[in-house]
Structure formats: C-alpha cells, structure tokens
XYZ file of C-alpha atoms in Angstrom:
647
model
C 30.056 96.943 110.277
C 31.176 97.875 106.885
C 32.435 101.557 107.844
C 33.778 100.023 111.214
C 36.130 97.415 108.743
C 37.422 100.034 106.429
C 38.260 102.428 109.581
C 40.363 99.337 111.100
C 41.987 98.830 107.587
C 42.692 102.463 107.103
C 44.492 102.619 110.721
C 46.483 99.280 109.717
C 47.880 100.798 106.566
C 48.507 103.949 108.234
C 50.685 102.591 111.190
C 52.173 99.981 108.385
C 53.873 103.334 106.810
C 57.340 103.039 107.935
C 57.683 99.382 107.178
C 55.923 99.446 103.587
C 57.913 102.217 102.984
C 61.299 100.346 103.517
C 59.882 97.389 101.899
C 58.135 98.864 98.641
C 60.404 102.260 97.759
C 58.516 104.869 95.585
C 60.118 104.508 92.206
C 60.434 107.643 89.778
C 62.786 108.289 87.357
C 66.078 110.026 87.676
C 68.633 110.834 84.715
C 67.599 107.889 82.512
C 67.798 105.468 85.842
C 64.985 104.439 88.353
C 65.387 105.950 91.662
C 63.782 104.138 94.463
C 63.170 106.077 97.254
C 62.197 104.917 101.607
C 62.327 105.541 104.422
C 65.015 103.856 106.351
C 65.562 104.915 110.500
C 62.522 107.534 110.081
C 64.889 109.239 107.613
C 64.380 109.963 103.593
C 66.452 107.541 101.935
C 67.117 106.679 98.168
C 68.849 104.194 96.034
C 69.592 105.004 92.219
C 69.897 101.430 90.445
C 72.023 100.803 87.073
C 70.080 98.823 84.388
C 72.602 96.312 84.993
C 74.250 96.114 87.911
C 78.246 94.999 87.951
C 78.765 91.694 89.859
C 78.985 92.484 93.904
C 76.968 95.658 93.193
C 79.367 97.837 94.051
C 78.387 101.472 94.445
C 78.779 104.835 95.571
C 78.045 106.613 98.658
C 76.990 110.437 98.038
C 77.165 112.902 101.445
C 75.010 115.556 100.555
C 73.424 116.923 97.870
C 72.440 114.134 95.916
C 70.794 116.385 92.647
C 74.012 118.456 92.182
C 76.807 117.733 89.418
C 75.331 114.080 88.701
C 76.797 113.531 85.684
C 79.497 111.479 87.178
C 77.216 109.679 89.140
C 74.855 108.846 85.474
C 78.531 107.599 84.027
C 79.150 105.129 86.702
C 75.142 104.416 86.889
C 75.808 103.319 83.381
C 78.874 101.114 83.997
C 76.812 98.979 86.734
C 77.132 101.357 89.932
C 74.710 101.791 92.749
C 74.613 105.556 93.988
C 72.989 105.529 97.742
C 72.103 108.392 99.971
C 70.759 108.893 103.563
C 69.287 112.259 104.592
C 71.031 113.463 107.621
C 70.797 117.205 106.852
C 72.156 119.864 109.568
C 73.662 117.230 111.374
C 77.770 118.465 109.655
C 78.660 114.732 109.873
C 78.763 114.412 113.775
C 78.989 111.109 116.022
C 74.876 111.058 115.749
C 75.048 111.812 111.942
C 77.787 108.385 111.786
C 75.714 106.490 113.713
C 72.777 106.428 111.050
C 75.868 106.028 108.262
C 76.966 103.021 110.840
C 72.905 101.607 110.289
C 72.322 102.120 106.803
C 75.965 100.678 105.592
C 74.958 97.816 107.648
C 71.667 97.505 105.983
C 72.939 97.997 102.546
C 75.851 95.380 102.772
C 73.633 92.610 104.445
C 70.171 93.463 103.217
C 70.759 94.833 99.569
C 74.326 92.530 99.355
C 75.947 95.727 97.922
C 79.832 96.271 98.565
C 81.695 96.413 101.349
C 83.624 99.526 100.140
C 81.399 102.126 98.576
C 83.247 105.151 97.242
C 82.807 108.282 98.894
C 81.293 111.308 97.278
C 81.348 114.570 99.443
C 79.787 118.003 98.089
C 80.742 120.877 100.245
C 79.603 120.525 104.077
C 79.481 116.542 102.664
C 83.316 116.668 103.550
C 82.724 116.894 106.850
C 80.339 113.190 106.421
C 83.022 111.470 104.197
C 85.757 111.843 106.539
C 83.824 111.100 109.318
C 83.062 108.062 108.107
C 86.229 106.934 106.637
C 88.818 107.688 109.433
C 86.111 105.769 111.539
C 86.064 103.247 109.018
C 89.413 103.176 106.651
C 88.690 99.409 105.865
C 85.413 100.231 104.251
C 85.980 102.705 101.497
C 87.091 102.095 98.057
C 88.329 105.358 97.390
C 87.378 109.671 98.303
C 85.849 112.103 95.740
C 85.184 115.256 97.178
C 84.065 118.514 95.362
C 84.636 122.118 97.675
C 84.825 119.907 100.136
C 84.377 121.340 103.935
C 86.686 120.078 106.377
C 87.449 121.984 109.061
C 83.881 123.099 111.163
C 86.342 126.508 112.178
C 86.418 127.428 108.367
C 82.397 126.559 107.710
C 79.684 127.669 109.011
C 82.332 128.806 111.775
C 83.497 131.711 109.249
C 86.762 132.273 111.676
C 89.811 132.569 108.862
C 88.888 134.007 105.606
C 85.739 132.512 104.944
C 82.248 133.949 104.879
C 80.937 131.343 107.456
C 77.083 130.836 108.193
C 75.659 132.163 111.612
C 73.136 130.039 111.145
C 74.393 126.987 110.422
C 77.174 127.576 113.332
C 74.469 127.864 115.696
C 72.857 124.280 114.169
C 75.949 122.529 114.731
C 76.573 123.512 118.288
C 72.986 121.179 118.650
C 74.226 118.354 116.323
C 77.388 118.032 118.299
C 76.171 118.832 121.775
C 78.767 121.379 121.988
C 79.434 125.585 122.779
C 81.335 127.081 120.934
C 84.089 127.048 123.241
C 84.270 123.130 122.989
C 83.670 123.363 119.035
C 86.203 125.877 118.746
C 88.339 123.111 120.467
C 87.385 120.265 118.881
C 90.498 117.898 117.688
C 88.621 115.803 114.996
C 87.876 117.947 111.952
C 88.787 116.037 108.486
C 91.900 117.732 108.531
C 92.918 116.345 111.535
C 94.431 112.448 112.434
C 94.960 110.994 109.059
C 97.402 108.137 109.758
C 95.308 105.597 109.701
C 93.283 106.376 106.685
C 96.263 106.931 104.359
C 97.939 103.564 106.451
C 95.060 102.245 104.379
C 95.918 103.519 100.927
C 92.670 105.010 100.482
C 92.780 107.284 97.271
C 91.799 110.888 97.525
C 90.522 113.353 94.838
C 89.567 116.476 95.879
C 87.752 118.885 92.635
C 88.412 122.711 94.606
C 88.340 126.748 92.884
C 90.948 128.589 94.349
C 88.706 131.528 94.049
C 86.387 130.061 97.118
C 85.291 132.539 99.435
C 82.704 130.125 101.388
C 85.457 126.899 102.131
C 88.609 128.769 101.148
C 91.346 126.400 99.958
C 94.048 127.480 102.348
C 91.848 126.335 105.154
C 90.571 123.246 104.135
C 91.898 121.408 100.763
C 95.216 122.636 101.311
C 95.452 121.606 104.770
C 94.255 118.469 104.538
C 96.175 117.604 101.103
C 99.534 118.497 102.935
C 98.277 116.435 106.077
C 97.629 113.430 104.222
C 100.783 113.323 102.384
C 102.970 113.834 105.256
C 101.821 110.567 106.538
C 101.754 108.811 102.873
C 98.442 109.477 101.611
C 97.134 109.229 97.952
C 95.574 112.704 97.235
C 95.357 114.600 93.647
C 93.558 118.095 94.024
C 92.250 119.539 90.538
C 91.497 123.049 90.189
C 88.769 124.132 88.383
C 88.372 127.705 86.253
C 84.965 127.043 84.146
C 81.047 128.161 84.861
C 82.604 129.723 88.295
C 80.052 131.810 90.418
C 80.706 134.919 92.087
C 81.692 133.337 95.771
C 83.789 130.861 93.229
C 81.766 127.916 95.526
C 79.678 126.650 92.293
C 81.512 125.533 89.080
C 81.751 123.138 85.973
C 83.566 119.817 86.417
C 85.800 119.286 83.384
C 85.528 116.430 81.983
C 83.381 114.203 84.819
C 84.348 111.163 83.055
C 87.611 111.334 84.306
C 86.361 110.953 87.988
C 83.879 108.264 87.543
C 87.415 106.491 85.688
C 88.892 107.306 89.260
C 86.126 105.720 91.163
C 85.706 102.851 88.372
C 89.588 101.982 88.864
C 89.613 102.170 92.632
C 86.531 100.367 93.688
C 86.911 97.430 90.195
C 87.916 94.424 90.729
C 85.697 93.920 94.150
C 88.490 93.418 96.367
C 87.032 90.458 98.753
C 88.199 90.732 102.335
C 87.476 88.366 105.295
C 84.864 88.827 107.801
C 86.095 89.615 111.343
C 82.699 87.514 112.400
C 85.238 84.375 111.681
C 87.684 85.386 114.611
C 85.261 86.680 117.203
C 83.772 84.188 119.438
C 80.893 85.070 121.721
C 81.630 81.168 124.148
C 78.889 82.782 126.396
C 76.294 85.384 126.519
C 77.657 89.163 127.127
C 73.926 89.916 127.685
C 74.987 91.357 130.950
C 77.159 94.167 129.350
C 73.994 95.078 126.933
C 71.693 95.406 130.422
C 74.299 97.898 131.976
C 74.525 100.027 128.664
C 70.520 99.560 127.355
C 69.011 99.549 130.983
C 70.900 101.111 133.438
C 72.319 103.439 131.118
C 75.849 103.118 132.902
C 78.952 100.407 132.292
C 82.412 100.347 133.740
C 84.889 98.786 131.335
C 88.417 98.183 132.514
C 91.187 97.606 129.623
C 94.033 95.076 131.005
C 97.094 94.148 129.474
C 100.419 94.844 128.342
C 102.068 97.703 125.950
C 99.514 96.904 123.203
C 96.949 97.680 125.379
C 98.999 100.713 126.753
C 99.648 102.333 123.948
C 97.310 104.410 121.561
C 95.356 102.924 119.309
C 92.609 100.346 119.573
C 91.423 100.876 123.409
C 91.077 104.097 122.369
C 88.920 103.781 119.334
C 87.206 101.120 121.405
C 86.295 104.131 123.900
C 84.683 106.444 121.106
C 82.451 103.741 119.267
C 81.349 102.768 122.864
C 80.629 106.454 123.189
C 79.165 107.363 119.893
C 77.405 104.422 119.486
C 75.276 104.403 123.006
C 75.294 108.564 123.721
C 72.904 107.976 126.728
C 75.420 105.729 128.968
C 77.331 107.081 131.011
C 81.022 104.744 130.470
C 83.587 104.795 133.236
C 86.538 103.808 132.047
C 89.780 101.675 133.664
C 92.780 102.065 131.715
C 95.234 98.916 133.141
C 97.545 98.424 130.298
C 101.457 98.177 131.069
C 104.422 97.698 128.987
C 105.667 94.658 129.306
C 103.402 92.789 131.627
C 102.224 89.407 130.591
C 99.493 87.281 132.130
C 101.357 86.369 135.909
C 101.716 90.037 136.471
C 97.884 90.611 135.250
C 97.381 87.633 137.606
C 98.638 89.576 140.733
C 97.850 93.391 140.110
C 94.388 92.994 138.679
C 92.886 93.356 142.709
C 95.102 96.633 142.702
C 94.780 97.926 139.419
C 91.359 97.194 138.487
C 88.927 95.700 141.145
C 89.694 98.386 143.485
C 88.902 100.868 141.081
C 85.161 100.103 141.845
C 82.765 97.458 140.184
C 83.944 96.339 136.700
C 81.179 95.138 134.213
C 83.316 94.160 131.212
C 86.893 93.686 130.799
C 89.013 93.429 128.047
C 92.592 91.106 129.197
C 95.512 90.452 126.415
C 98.468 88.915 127.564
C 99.539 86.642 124.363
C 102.477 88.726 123.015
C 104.239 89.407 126.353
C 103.582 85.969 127.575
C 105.447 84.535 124.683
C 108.498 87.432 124.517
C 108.429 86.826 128.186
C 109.071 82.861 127.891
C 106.271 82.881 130.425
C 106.260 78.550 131.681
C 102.840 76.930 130.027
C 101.759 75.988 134.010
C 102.583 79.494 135.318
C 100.386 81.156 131.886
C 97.427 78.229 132.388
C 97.685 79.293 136.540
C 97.679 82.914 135.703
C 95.114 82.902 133.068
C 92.547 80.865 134.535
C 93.520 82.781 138.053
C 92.269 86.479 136.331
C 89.055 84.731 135.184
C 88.182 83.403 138.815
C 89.136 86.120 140.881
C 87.125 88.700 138.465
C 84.319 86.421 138.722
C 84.396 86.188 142.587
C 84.830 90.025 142.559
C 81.367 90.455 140.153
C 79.765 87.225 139.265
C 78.017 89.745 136.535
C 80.929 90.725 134.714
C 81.412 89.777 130.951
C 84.975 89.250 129.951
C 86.675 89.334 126.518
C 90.184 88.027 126.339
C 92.121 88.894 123.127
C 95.058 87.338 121.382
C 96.972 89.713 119.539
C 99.506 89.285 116.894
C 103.407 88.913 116.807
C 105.229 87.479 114.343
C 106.365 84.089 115.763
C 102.498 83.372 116.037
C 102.134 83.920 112.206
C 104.824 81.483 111.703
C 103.494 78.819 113.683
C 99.862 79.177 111.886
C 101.892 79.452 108.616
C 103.351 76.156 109.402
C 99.893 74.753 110.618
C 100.221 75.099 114.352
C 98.060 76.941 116.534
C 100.239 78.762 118.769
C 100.610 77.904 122.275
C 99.350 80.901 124.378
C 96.471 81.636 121.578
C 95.032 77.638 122.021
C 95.403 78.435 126.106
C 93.354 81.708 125.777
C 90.486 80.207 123.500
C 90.258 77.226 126.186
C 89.495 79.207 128.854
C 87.664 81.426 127.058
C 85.543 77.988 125.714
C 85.885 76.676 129.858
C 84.388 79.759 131.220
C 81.933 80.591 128.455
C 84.097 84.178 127.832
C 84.196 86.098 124.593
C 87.231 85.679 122.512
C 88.822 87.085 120.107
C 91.946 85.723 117.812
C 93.738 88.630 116.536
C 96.773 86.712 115.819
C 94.936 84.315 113.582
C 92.779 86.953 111.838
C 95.739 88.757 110.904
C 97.494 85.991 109.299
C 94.872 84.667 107.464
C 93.814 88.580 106.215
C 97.949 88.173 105.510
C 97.303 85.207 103.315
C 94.468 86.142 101.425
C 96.902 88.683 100.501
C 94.925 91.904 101.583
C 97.739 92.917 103.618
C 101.384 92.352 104.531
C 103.281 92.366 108.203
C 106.389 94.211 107.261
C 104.761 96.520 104.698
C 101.182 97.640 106.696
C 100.702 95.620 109.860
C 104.723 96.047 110.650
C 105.390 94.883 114.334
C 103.547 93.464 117.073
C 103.265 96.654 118.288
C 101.059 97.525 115.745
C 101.110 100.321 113.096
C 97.604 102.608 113.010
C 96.627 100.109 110.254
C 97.396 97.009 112.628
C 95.322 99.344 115.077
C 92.666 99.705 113.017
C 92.284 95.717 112.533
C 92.360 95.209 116.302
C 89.402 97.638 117.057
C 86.821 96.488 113.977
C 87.092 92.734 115.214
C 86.149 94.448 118.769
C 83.686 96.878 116.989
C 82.305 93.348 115.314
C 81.897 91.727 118.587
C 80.519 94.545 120.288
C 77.519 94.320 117.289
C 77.276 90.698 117.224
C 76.437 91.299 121.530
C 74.159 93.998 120.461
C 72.170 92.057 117.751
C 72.139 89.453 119.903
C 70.677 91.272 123.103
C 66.804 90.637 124.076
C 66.224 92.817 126.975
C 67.595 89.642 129.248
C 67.819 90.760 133.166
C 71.011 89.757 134.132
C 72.370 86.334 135.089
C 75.481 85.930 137.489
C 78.229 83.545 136.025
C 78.529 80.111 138.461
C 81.874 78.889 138.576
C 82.824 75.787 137.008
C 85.468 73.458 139.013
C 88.479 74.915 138.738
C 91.307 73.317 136.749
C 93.978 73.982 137.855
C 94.148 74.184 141.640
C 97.326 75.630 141.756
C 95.908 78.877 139.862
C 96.786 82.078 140.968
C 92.686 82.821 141.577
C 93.310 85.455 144.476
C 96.440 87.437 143.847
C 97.580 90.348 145.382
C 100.243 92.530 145.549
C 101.316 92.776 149.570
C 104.052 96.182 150.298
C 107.309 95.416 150.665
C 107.737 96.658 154.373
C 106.445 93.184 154.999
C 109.835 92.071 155.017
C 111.533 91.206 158.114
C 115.415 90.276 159.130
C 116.672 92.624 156.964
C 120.552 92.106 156.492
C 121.849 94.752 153.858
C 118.877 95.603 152.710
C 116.560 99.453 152.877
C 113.682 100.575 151.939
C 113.497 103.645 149.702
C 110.299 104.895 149.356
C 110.846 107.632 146.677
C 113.018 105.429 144.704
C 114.545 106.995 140.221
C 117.100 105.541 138.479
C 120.957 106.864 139.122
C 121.488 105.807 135.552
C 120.230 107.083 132.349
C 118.388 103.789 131.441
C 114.481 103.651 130.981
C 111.677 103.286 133.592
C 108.372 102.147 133.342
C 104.797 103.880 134.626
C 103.978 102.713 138.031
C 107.442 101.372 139.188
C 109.223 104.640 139.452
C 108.766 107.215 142.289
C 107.831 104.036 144.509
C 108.667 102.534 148.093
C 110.783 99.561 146.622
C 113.264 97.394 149.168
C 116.690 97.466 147.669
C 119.929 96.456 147.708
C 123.320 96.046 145.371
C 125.211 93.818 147.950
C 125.809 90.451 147.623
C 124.863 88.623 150.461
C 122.070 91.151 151.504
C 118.643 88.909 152.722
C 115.461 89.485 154.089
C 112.953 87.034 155.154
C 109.451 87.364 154.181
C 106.039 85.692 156.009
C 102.991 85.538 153.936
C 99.902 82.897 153.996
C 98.928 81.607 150.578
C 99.292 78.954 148.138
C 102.234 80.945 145.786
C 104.583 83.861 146.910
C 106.886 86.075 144.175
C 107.998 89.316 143.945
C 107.792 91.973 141.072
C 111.556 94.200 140.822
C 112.952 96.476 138.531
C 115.438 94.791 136.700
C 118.367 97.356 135.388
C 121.495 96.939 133.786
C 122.885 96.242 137.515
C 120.684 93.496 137.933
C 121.784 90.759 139.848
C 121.423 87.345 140.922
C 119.694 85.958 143.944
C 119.581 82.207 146.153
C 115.456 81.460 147.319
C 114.045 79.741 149.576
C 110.148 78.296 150.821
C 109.957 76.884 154.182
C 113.613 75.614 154.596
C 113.395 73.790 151.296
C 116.636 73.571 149.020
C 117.478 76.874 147.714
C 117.163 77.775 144.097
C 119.017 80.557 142.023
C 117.527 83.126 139.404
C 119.110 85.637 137.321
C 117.364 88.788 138.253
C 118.910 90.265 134.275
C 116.971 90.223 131.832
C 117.631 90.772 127.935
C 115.847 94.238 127.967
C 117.487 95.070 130.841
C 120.761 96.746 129.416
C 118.999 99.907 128.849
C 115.504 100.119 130.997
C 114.482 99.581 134.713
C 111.732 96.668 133.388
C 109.320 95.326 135.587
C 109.985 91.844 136.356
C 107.557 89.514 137.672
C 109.296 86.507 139.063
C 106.993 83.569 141.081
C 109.419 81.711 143.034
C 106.947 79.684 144.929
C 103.238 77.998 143.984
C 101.372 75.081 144.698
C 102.122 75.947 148.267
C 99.435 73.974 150.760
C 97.142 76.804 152.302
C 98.856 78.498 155.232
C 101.963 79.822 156.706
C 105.005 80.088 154.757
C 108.300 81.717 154.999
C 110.401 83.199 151.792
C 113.932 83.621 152.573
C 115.980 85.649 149.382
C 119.910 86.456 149.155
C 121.772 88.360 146.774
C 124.551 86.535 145.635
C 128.337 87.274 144.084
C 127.454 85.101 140.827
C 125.978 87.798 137.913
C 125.025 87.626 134.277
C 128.148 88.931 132.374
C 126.173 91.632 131.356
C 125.128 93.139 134.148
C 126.671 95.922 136.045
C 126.150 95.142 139.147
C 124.449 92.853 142.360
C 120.959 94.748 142.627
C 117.984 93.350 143.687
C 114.878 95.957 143.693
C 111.335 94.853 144.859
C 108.632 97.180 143.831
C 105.764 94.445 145.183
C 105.525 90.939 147.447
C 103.421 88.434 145.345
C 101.165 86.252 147.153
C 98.177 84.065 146.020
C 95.960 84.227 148.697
C-alpha cells in the first residue's frame, strides 16, 4: 500500500509540473537581483524583480537575448524596474511568435499588475519582435530601445543586400511564418515597413547601431527605418558606437548605458494611466455563437457594413489580421460592405444585396452613427432602419452575432461635453440592449480618452474620418471585445436568437433593392445601363458603370408598382441635381430637392424614402421632375441607380 501511495504522489507532482512551475518560479540570482524563472504557455519564462519596485511596477520588455549588455537593464533594476522575457526563439517575431507576446502581456498586466506600457528592448533579430509588437500594439509601449537591431527579414538571415545572412536561419523562418521564399521575399510587413501609426503615437525610438555591421548592415535596416519613421513624424535618435567592436562590427561596448536606462526612465515615469476600452464595449448578449464557428468548426464569415469609416483603411483591416493571427486554424471569409457616405436607411435596403447574398454571415460588424447624423437622417426613419438591419439579418441566420459600433465625429463630443448622450449613439445602444447585440461606443470612448487628457481631436484623433491613431483606437476596443467573447466562451453549441416583438412596425425589416426597369409609363425618361459622369465631378464605388433610369427634363415621370410597406429610390445626386413632385396611391403630392450640399462636386449616392408605413400590398409611386431647382444646381436631373421597397 505504502509503495502504491508514493507511486500515485509521484505521478501527481509530476503532471502538477506546468502549473507549480507558473505558480512557484525557480529563484536564482542574477546581477545583484533575484530572477524568478517559469514556465508560462509551455515556454521558459523569467521575471528579474527590483528590491523595490516603483509604484505601478512598471518594467521592461527584453526580445531576445536576455544575458547580453545588461547593464542597462541592472540600472533601471535598481531604480524600481521589472525586466520580463518570454522564450520564443527561431520564431523572428512572426504572427505565432505575437500571439504568445499577446498571452504573456496579458498575464503580466492582470496577473502580476505590472504596466500597461513596458519599454521595448530589442537585441539584433529582437528587432524583428519589438516592432512586431508595437505597430500591432502602438498604445502599449512606453518607448523603443533597440541595439543592431534587425528589421528587415530580406537583410537577416535572408543575406540578399550586403549582409552576410544565415542559410540556416532563412530556412527556420520560412517554418515560423508558413511561408517560401517567394512569399517571404514578398512580404510587406518588415519593421521598416507601415510606421504611421506607431509614430501617430509618439512612441520614442533609440536605436544603439556600428556602421561597420556586416551581419544587419545599417543601410538596410537602421537607416531605413530611421528615415521611414521620420517622414511620418516619428521620434527616433540613432547613436553610433566605435568601442570593444568585433570583427563583423555586430558586437560592441555601449557608452555610457546610463544614458539609455535615463531614456527608458523618462519615457515610461510618471505611469501615464489610460482608460480601459472594457468601459465602452458591451457584450448585451452572448457572441458564443461566433466562438463555435471559429473554435469548432474552424470556419466564420464576417461581413463589415457601413459607411466611409468602414470603407476606408484602417480598423476593418486590422480587425482582419488579429482575427487571422489570433485563430491561424479558421478559415475567415470575409464581406467587405462599407460605402462612403451611406448611413443606416441605405444599410437598411442594400444589406440583402450586399451582404446576405454573399452567402451565410456569422458575425457582422454595422456603423452608421456619423453618416446618419451628417446625413440629417429623421429619428423614425434611423429607429426604422436600424432596428430593420437587426431583423432582417436575424431572419436571414437566426445564429448570427452582431456588433453595432458608434464611431466618433465631433458634434458627438460636443454633446457628451455638454452632458448629452447623442442621439444616434443612445438609438444604437437601445437596440443593441433590445436585441441582446454587442455594442460598442466609440464616440464616447474617445471623448472621455479626450478628457482624461491622453489625447486630443484636432492634434491626434483629427476628423471623423479618423487619422491611423483614431484607427488604432477603433480596432483595440474591437480587439477588447473580441477577448472579452473569447474569455467568455465555454464550448456552448450554438443557440439561434428568437425575435423579440418588434418595435417599430413600420421598420424597414425586409428591404431590398428592386432594378429600375421596373418602371413603367415612362414620359421623358431612359434607361442607360452603362451610365459615367459627363462632368468632371466625383463618383462613388458601386453607382458608376450602372443601369440607372435618367432624365434632366422637367416634367419627365414614370410610374412605379411595387408591394410593400415603404418604397424610395437611391440616385446619384450631381451638381445638376434637380427637384422632383411624389406621389403614393393618388395621395397629395410632395416635393424634394434631389441637391444635396456635397453635391457641387461628386455624383453622391442619395437614399431618399418617399413612402413608409404603407399597409401590406399594392402600391403605386408616381415621380415628376419639376422646373423649381436649388440655386445651386446646374440643372433638372433625376438619376435612379435602385427602387427601394420594404417588402
């Protein structure tokens, strides 16, 4: 019985390994300072603690090589610093190799409590990690030292300019970044590359280089980089060093390594304290079913829908690599449905067209704030458009998870500056709160991150279209969310939404677009089905090159038969935008100015509803161009790209 206990104990303290490991670090001593040393991911791990540790333990982050030039690291060891390091040798600080970073940052902010921006400390290939990490996070790093620093995978191991290379390593990184050479040689991400958004950030470079380096010459890397990062603002000083330099001029002294643990000190001290993004992302309902599609079925379809913001480079983007990086074995499709200009009623009518005939959507992303407000889109027709998206993606796939967003303009800081919520943010968070929806408030994070005076509008964030700092802030709160789901995901099969009652009946919950040959009676009035500009003004993806029904005549009609509960149409209005007379079923005619105040220089797309609340059925819409126009137009036109009907 005896032998039979102490084999179960031995196998229990065995398997317990790992975990004791984490829990209870080897200690030995290391320059004066106790090292503690784990295991953390099944990778070697160490901490290096100060006798004293400065209030908010903040600390630095070494790359690689953790036992070379440490005085530097002993100075700010002695002025309260942590120094951490992961192990993630031969992987040249690929997606994989910033996925562990992604783990143990998290771990070491919310399990240790150390800061949230560590400074960086790359040795050679370590270049490649501390870029890596900081152009995928800008927002959490205090400040860049980096010593020979690698940074372009061409240069080293690649050995294709001047440089010595290493076959061997070349042939290691093809594995760490699942790549051939071909694609490596291609690859449009080195450190050197894309630096807006770090130096949008103001995060302080030092780079330690001999220009006598034969393994990472200067002219390829450093001096690349340095001019790179300056061109778009960037704080960089490079120091060239002459002393103890080896015969590839790779290894040297640091002068003076006080002076760069006064750069770090200065950088990183005070703690600057930041908001959380956890504050403005709101998880109203489980997004378990997006978790099943990427953990279980190894496959998601995410559709992006909204307006230029969403259009535009920037955070869908970055959205689309973390998704990548962070869950390699899915397979993501990928809907890109963003439009300049468009506000929630156009959303409301293309989203069977642009998205849910694109195939089976399990998460979408919908903004339509900013354009709803620039547009002066009415509070009924927003709340009918809004709540229409939500119920006709939900009929579509009762499975799907959907995150809408309000974004940021400036007339929405305003109104929280003055203590109001704005308008179309309260509307989103409703239905978001109705339908049990994630949501996040990008307008109010900003202008709270605004006055806790980390940030300004016209200096960093600087329009509503937003600068690659403004970018930046979008995707973390959607990087935040996307963690909180994770976190929060326990292998759940999924569970198909049930509608509540709808509230407004009058919601635009099954609209379409419907082609414009539909119209009959035409008096003055063609179709041109290949229709560009005559004019030098603007156009707009997706409504140029089109079938659209036009005419510049006043007096030219057309009647048009539909069944559903609203009817509209979607033009291009020009600078010879006109006016036109309306009418539903006989009913007194109304007029609308077809001119809008963009439309002096570009063929916008216009979404006009003339008709809802409609009982279900037959209905007849009767337009005519008429003499009246703005005093700013050019002409009488009326161009219709699309019929809207609600179904």
């Amino acid at each position: 019985m005896r032998k039979i206990i102490i084999s179960i104990l031995l196998l229990y303290i065995i398997g317990c390994i790992p975990v004791l490991a984490q829990q209870y670090p080897q200690q030995s001593p290391w320059h004066g300072f106790i090292k503690h040393s784990f295991v953390f991911g099944g990778r070697q791990a160490r901490i290096v603690a100060p006798q004293q540790a400065l209030p908010g333990n903040p600390w630095v982050w070494r790359a690689y090589f953790p036992d070379w030039h440490t005085d530097m690291d002993s100075i700010l060891l002695s002025r309260g610093f942590h120094i951490a390091y992961i192990d993630c040798g031969d992987m040249f600080g690929s997606a994989e190799a910033m996925q562990v970073w992604e783990k143990f940052y998290d771990y070491l902010i919310h399990e240790k409590r150390f800061a949230e921006k560590p400074a960086l400390e790359g040795v050679s290939r370590g270049g490649l990690y501390v870029y890596a990490w900081a152009k995928r996070n800008p927002g959490k790093v205090s400040c860049i030292y980096a010593e020979a620093p690698v940074l372009d995978i061409k240069s080293w191991p690649g050995g294709k300019g001047k440089g010595r290379g290493s076959l061997t390593d070349w042939q290691k990184l093809f594995k760490a970044y699942h790549f051939t050479e071909e694609e490596v040689m291609d690859f449009p991400d080195n450190p050197v590359d894309h630096l807006e958004t770090l130096a949008a950030f103001k995060v302080p470079v030092v780079h330690v280089v001999c220009e006598r380096d034969s393994i990472v010459p200067l002219a390829e890397n450093t001096a690349i980089l340095e001019k790179n990062y300056k061109k778009y603002g960037g704080n960089i000083r490079v120091d060239y060093m002459t002393e103890g330099v080896n015969d590839v001029g790779h290894h040297f002294t640091i002068k003076d390594p006080e002076q760069y643990a006064d750069f770090i000190f200065e950088h990183t001290i005070p703690l600057k304290q930041t908001l959380s993004s956890e504050k403005f992302v709101h998880s109203y309902g489980s997004m378990s079913n997006a978790l099943y599609g990427i953990e279980e079925k190894k496959e998601l379809t995410v559709a992006f829908l909204g307006g230029s913001i969403t259009q535009n480079p920037g955070w869908k983007d970055k959205t689309v690599r973390y998704l990548q990086e962070a869950y390699p074995l899915t397979t993501f499709r990928f809907i890109y449905a963003g439009i300049a200009s468009l506000g929630s009623v156009p959303h409301a009518f293309r989203l069977q067209a642009d998205v849910l005939n694109k195939g089976k959507v399990d998460l979408l992303f919908v903004e339509a704030a900013v354009n709803d407000l620039a547009n002066k889109t009415p509070a009924a027709q927003q709340q009918r458009a809004m709540e229409g998206i939500i119920r006709h993606a939900l009929s579509a796939n009762p499975y799907m998870n959907i995150v809408l967003m309000a974004f940021a303009d400036e007339d929405k800081i305003g109104d929280y500056e003055n203590g109001r919520v704005p308008a179309e943010v309260a509307l989103h968070e409703e239905m978001a709160k109705y339908y049990r929806l994630g949501f996040l408030n990008l307008a109010g994070e900003v202008q709270q991150r605004i006055a806790n005076k980390e940030f300004t509008w016209a200096a960093d964030f600087k329009d509503l279209h937003p600068s690659p700092f403004g970018q930046e802030i979008y995707f973390q709160a959607i990087k935040t969310l996307l963690k909180k789901t994770d976190l929060a995901y326990k292998n759940e099969r999924p569970v198909a939404v049930k509608l509540p009652a709808i509230q407004d009946k009058a919601a635009y919950d099954n609209g379409r677009y419907v082609n414009v040959n539909k119209a009959a009676v035409l008096k003055g009035f063609l179709l041109n089905r290949n229709w560009q500009p005559a004019d030098k003004a603007g156009t707009r993806q997706g409504f140029v090159h089109v079938p659209v029904l036009e005419s510049g005549e006043a007096g030219a009609s057309f009647n048009f038969t539909f069944r559903g509960t609203a009817a509209g149409i979607a033009i291009v209005s020009g600078p010879d935008a006109g006016m036109i007379k309306y009418t539903v079923d006989g009913k007194p005619p109304k007029i609308i100015d077809l001119y809008t105040q963009w439309s002096g220089g570009l063929h916008l797309p216009w979404y006009l509803v003339l008709a809802d609340g409609l009982p279900q059925g037959k209905h007849v819409l009767t337009v005519e161009i008429i003499a009246q126009k703005n005093k700013a137009s050019k002409g009488n036109a009326c161009r219709i790209v699309h019929f809207l009907v609600n179904e």
